[in-house]
XYZ file of C-alpha atoms in Angstrom:
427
model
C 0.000 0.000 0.000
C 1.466 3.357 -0.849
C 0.036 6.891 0.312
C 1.183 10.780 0.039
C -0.601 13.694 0.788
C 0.495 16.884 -0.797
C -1.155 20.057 -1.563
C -4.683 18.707 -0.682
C -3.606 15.873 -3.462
C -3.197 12.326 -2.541
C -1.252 9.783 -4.166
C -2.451 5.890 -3.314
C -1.705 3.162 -4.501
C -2.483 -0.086 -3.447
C -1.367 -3.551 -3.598
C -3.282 -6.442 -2.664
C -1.696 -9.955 -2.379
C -3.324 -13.205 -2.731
C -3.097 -16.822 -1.931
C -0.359 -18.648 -3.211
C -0.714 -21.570 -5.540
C 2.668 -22.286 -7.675
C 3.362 -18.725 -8.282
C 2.569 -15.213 -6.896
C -0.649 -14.001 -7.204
C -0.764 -10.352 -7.901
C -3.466 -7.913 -7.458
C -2.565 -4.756 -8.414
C -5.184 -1.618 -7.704
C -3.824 1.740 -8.663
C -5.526 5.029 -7.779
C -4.541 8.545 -8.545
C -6.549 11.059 -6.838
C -5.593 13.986 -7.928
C -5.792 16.668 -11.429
C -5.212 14.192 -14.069
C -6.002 15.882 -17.562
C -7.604 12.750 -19.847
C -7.677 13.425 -23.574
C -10.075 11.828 -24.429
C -13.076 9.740 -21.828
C -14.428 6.414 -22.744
C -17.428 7.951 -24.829
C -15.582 9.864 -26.772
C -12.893 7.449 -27.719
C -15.823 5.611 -29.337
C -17.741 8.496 -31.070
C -17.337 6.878 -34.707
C -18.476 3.597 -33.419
C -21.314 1.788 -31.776
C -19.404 -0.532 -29.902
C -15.622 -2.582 -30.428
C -14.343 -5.545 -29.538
C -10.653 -6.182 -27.763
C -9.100 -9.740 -27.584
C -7.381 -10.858 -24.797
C -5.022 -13.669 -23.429
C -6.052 -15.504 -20.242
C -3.078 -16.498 -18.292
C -3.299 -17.596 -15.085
C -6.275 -15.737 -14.165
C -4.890 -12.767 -15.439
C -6.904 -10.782 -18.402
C -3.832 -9.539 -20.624
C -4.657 -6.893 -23.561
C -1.937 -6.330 -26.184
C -0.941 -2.143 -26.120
C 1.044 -0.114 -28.834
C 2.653 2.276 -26.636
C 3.162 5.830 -28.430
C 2.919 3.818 -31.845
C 5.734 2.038 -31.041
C 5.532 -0.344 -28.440
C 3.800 -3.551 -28.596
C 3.674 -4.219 -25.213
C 0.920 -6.205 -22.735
C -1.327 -4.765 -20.094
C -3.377 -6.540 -17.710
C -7.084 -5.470 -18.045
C -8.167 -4.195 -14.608
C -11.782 -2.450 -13.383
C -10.109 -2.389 -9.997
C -7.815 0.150 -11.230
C -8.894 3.588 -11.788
C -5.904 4.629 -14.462
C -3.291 3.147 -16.192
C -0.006 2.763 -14.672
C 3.423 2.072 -17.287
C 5.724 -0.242 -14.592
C 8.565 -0.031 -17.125
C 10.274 3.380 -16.847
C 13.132 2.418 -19.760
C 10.598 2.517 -22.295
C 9.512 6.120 -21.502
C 13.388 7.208 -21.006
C 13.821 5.932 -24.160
C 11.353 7.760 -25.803
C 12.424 11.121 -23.630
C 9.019 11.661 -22.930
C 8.803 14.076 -20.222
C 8.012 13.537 -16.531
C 5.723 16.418 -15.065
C 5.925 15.637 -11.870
C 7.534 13.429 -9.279
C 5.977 11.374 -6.317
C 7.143 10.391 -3.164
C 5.338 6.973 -2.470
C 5.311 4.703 0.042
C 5.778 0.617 0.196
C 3.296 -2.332 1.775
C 5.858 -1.960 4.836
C 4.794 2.104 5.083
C 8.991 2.843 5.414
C 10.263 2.122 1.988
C 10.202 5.058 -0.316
C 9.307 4.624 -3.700
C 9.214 7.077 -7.024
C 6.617 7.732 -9.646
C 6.160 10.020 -12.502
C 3.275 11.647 -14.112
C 3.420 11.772 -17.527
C 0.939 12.849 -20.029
C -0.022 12.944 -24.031
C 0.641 9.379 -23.971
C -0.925 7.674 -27.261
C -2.350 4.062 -26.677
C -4.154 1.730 -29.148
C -5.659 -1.081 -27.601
C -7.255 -3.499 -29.769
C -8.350 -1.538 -32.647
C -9.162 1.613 -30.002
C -7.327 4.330 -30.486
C -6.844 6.253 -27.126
C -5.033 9.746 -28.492
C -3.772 11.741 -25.403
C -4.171 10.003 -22.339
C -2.339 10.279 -18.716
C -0.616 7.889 -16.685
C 1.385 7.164 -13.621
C 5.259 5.513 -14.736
C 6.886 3.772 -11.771
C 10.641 4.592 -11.042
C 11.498 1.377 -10.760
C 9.856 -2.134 -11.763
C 8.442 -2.762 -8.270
C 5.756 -5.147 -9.165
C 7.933 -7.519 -10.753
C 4.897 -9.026 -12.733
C 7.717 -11.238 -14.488
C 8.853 -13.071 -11.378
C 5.474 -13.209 -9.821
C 3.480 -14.562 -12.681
C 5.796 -15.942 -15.318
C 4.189 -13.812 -17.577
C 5.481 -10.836 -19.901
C 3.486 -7.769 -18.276
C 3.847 -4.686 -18.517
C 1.284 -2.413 -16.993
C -2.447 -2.248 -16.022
C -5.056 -0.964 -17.844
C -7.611 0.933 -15.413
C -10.827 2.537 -15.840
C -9.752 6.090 -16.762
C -9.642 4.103 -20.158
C -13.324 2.582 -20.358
C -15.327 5.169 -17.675
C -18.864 6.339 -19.234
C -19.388 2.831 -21.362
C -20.872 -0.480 -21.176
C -18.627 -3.307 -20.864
C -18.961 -7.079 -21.175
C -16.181 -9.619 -20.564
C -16.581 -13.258 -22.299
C -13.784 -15.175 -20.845
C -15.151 -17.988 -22.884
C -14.360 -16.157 -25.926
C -11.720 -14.315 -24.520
C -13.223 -11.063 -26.006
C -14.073 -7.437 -24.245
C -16.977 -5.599 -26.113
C -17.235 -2.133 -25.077
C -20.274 -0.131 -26.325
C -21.516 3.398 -26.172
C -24.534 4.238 -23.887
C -26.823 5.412 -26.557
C -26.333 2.091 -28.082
C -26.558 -0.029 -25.390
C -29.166 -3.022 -24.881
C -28.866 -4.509 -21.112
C -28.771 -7.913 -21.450
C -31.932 -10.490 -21.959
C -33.704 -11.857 -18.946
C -30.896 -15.263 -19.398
C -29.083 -12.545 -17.430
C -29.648 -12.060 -13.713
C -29.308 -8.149 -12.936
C -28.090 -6.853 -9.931
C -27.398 -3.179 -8.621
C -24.039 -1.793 -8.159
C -22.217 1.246 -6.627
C -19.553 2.635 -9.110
C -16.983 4.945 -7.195
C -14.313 6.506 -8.841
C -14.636 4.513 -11.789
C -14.748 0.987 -9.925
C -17.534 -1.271 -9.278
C -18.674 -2.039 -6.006
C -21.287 -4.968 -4.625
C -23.478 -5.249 -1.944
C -23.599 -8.308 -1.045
C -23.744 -11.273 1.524
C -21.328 -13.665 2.713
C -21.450 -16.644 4.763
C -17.870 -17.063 6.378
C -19.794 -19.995 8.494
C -22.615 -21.615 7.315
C -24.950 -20.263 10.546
C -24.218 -16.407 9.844
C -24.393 -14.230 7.101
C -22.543 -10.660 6.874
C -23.222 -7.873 4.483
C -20.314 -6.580 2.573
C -18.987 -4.265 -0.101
C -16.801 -6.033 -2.170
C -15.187 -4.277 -5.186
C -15.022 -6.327 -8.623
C -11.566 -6.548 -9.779
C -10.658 -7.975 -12.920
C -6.716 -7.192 -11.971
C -7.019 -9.824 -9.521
C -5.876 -13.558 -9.744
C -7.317 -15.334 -6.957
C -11.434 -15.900 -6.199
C -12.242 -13.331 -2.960
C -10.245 -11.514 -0.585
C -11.766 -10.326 3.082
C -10.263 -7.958 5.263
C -10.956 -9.192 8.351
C -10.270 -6.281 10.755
C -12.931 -4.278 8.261
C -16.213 -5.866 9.915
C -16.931 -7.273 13.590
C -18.194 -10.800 12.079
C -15.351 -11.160 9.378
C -13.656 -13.861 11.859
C -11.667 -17.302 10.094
C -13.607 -19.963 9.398
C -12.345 -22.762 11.042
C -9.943 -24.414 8.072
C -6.988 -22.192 7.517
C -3.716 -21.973 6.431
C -1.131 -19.496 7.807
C 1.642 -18.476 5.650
C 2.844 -15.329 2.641
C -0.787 -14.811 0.943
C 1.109 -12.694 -1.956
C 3.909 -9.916 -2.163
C 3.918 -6.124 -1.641
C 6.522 -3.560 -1.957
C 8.584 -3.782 1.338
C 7.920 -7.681 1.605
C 5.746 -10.666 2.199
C 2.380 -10.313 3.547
C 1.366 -12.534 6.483
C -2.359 -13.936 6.152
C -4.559 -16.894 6.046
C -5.996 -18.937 3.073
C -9.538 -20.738 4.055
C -13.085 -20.891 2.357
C -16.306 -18.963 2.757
C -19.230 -21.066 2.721
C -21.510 -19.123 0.283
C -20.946 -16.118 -1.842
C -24.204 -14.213 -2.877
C -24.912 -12.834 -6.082
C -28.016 -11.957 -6.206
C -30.024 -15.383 -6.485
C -27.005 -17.065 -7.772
C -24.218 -18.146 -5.309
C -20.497 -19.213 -5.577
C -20.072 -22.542 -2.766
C -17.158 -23.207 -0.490
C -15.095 -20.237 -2.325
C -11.337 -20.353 -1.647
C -10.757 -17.146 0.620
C -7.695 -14.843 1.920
C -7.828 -13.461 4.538
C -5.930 -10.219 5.603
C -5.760 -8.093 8.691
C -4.122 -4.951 8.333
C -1.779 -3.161 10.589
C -2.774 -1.531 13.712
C -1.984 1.562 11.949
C -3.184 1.481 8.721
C -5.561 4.164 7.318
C -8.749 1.583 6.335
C -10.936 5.166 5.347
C -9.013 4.929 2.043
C -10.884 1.340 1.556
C -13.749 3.882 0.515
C -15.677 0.547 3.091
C -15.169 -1.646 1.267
C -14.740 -5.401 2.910
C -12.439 -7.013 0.339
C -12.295 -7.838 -3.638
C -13.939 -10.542 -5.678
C -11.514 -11.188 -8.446
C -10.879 -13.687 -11.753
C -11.639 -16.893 -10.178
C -14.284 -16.108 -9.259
C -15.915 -14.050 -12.184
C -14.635 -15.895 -14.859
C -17.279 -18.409 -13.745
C -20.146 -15.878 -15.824
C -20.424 -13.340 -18.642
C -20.183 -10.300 -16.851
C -21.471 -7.182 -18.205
C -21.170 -3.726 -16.282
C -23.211 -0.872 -17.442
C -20.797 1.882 -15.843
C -22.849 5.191 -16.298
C -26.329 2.847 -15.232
C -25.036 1.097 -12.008
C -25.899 -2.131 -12.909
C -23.915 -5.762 -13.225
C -25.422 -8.420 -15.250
C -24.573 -11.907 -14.859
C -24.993 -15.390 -16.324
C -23.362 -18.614 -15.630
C -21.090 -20.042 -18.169
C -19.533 -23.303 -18.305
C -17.452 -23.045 -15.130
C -20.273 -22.125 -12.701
C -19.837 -25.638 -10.931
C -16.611 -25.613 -10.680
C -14.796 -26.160 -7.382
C -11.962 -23.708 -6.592
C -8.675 -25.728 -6.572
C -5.726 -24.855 -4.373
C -2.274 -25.975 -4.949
C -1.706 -29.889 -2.942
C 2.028 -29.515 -2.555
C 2.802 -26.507 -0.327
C 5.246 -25.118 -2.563
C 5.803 -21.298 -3.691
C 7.524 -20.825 -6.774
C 8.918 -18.123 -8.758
C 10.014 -17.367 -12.026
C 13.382 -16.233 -12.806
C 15.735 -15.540 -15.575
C 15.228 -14.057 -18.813
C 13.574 -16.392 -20.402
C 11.037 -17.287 -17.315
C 11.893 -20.543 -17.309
C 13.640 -20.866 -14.406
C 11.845 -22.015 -11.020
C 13.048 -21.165 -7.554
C 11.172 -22.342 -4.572
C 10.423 -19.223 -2.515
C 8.539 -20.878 0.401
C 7.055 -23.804 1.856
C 3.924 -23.848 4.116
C 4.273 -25.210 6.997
C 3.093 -29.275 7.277
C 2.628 -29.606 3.709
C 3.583 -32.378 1.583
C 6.543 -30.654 0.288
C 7.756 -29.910 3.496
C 7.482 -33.085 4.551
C 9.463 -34.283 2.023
C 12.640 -32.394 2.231
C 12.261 -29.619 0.045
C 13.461 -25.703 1.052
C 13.526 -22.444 -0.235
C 15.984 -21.496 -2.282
C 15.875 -25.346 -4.170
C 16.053 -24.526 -8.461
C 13.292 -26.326 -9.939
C 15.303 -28.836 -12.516
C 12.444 -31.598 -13.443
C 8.509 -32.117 -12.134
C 7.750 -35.722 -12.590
C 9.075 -36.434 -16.350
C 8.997 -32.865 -17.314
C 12.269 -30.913 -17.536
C 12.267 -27.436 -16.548
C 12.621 -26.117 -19.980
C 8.912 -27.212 -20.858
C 7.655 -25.850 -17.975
C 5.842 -22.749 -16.790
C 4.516 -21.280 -14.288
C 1.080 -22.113 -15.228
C 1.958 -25.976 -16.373
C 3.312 -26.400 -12.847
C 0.501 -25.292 -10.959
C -1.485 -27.492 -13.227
C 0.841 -30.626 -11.868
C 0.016 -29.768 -8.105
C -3.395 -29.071 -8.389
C -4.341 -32.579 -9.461
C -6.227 -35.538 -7.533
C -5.457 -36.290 -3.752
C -2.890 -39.295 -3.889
C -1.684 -38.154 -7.154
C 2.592 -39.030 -6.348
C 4.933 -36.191 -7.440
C 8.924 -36.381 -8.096
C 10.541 -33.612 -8.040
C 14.204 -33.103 -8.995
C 15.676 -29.718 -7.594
C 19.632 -28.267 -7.925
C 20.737 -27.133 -4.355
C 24.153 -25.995 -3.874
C 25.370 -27.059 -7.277
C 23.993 -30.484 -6.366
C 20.732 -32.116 -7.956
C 18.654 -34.074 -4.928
C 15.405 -35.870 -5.822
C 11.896 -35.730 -3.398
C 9.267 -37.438 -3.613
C 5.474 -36.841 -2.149
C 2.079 -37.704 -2.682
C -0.596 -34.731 -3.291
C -2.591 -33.897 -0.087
C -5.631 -31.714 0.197
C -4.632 -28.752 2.021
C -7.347 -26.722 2.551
């Protein structure tokens, strides 16, 4: 989490981690409150068109739209309505177009001590799909303190926020892997296969009212924010409500990474998740407590974040300007939500991503058990070698049945040691 005040302006930006499968899960929201000049809004950006659609990879939970930056730059952006503007996390490739930085920022990390830099920068030109976005504003980070790379094993470099899509309707077919955005004047809500549901939009993000069951004998009301930047299925913060206590399953350990380290939290699973008369079952959960003193007003009350996992499950529409989310159930309604059986936290490395260093083990887990530390090199999973594996393929491996008997094959201290466990539920 990050926060300056300065001449009535305040700079925030926020970082939310998640639970750990194989690899980081990031969640990145960004918001710049403050006298950002847009060239263009949504509407406008659209004024020769009636609606247009934008492609997009799905990795590892992640919605990733392809950018030209200043007509030069291909690059990749992760698509993200819990962002309110775009942020550029590689600084080189604005140095080495000498594009100007208006002002600087003072930020600070997840820890609250580490000072960090950012630069406004404006005019920015930005074609996204076949949208053209002429003159736009965005926040570039001094340094590359997300680390997308390492966390995801993907090549990332920004997020897309809402300064980009405010005033339109948009619909998300992860099936399809296409986002549709539409003017107003043009728009049709959805037909009654669609369950509608009110929603508060704040600053450009979209919040639900909803209910919860943490335990199956009590419900809570929350505001949960929809966030298409985030990996993992729901996130509570638990020191944001008097009945947002664990449920009675958890796991203790790193839920994700900020800037200034590792935060501590527990992974468990809420019993129900409402929307409207649909509902999500036994929903894979972090949990997160912040610091005694930690400014929760900025939350805006919110109670936490419903991310991919979670709506990738329906076609989601949100009719921004209107207030409204519409919803049907696709294919993966009825699916469970998986969490990784080994205990093992992996990152990427090298230049190629294809490198795998164990960052962590939980505690009691199968991988613990076995032998395995941090630090270990991933060399071989079973009968794959390293080199045709990924992030993604891996978490794939330890996500599978109860029973299901790994080998693992790991260089430690120049020396290759082989452990082997069997896939236990964890949580």
């Amino acid at each position: 989490m990050f926060l300056e005040k300065r001449n009535q302006q305040s700079v925030f930006l926020e970082i939310y981690p998640t639970h750990m499968k194989t690899s980081f899960w990031y969640i990145l929201i960004f918001l710049f409150a403050g006298n950002l000049s847009y060239g263009q809004p949504g509407f406008e950006i659209l004024k020769d068109v009636k609606k247009i659609d934008i492609p997009f990879e799905y990795e590892n939970n992640l919605i990733i739209v392809r950018v030209t930056f200043n007509r030069i730059f291909p690059l990749k952006f992760i698509f993200d309505t819990g962002a309110e503007h775009t942020i550029l996390s590689k600084r080189e490739i604005t140095d080495m177009l000498n594009i100007p930085y208006l002002r600087e920022f003072k930020i600070f990390g997840s820890d609250m001590k580490t000072e960090l830099t950012a630069y406004l920068v404006r005019g920015i030109h930005l074609k996204v799909g076949e949208m053209i976005v002429p003159s736009h504003s965005m926040l570039v980070l001094g340094d590359d303190y997300f680390k997308f790379e390492e966390m995801t094993g993907l090549e990332v470099h920004g997020i897309l926020g809402a300064d980009i899509f405010r005033g339109l309707a948009l619909k998300i077919n992860y099936e399809k892997k296409i986002i549709t955005l539409t003017r107003l004047n043009h728009f049709t809500p959805p037909t009654n296969k669609y369950m509608s549901i009110p929603i508060d939009v704040s600053r450009n993000k979209p919040y639900l009212e909803t209910t919860i069951q943490v335990q199956k004998d009590s419900t809570i009301k929350v505001r949960l924010l929809l966030d298409t930047g985030a990996m993992l299925s729901l996130l509570l913060n638990t020191d944001t409500h008097p009945n947002l206590g664990l449920p009675p399953n958890t796991i203790k350990g790193n839920l994700g990474a900020g800037l200034g380290g590792f935060i501590e939290g527990y992974l468990g699973r809420v019993s129900t998740l409402q929307f409207g008369d649909l509902q999500c079952k036994e929903v894979l959960t972090n949990f997160q407590e912040f610091d005694a003193d930690a400014d929760t007003t900025i939350l805006m009350g919110r109670n936490g974040i419903i991310g991919n996992e979670v709506l990738s499950r329906f076609h989601l529409v949100i009719d921004y300007p209107g207030q409204m989310l519409y919803l049907q159930p696709n294919r993966r309604y009825k699916e469970e939500f998986e969490f990784d059986k080994s205990g093992m936290i992996i990152i990427a490395a090298d230049i190629y991503l294809n490198k795998f260093i164990i960052h962590s083990v939980l505690p009691g887990s199968p991988a613990e058990e076995a032998g395995l530390l941090p630090g270990d090199e991933i060399v071989r999973i079973n009968f794959s070698h390293r080199a045709f594996l990924s992030l993604k393929s891996i978490q794939q491996k330890l996500r599978k049945k109860e029973g299901k008997k790994v080998t693992v094959v790991v260089k430690r201290k120049g020396e290759k040691l082989k452990f082997c466990f069997e896939l236990r539920k964890l949580i």
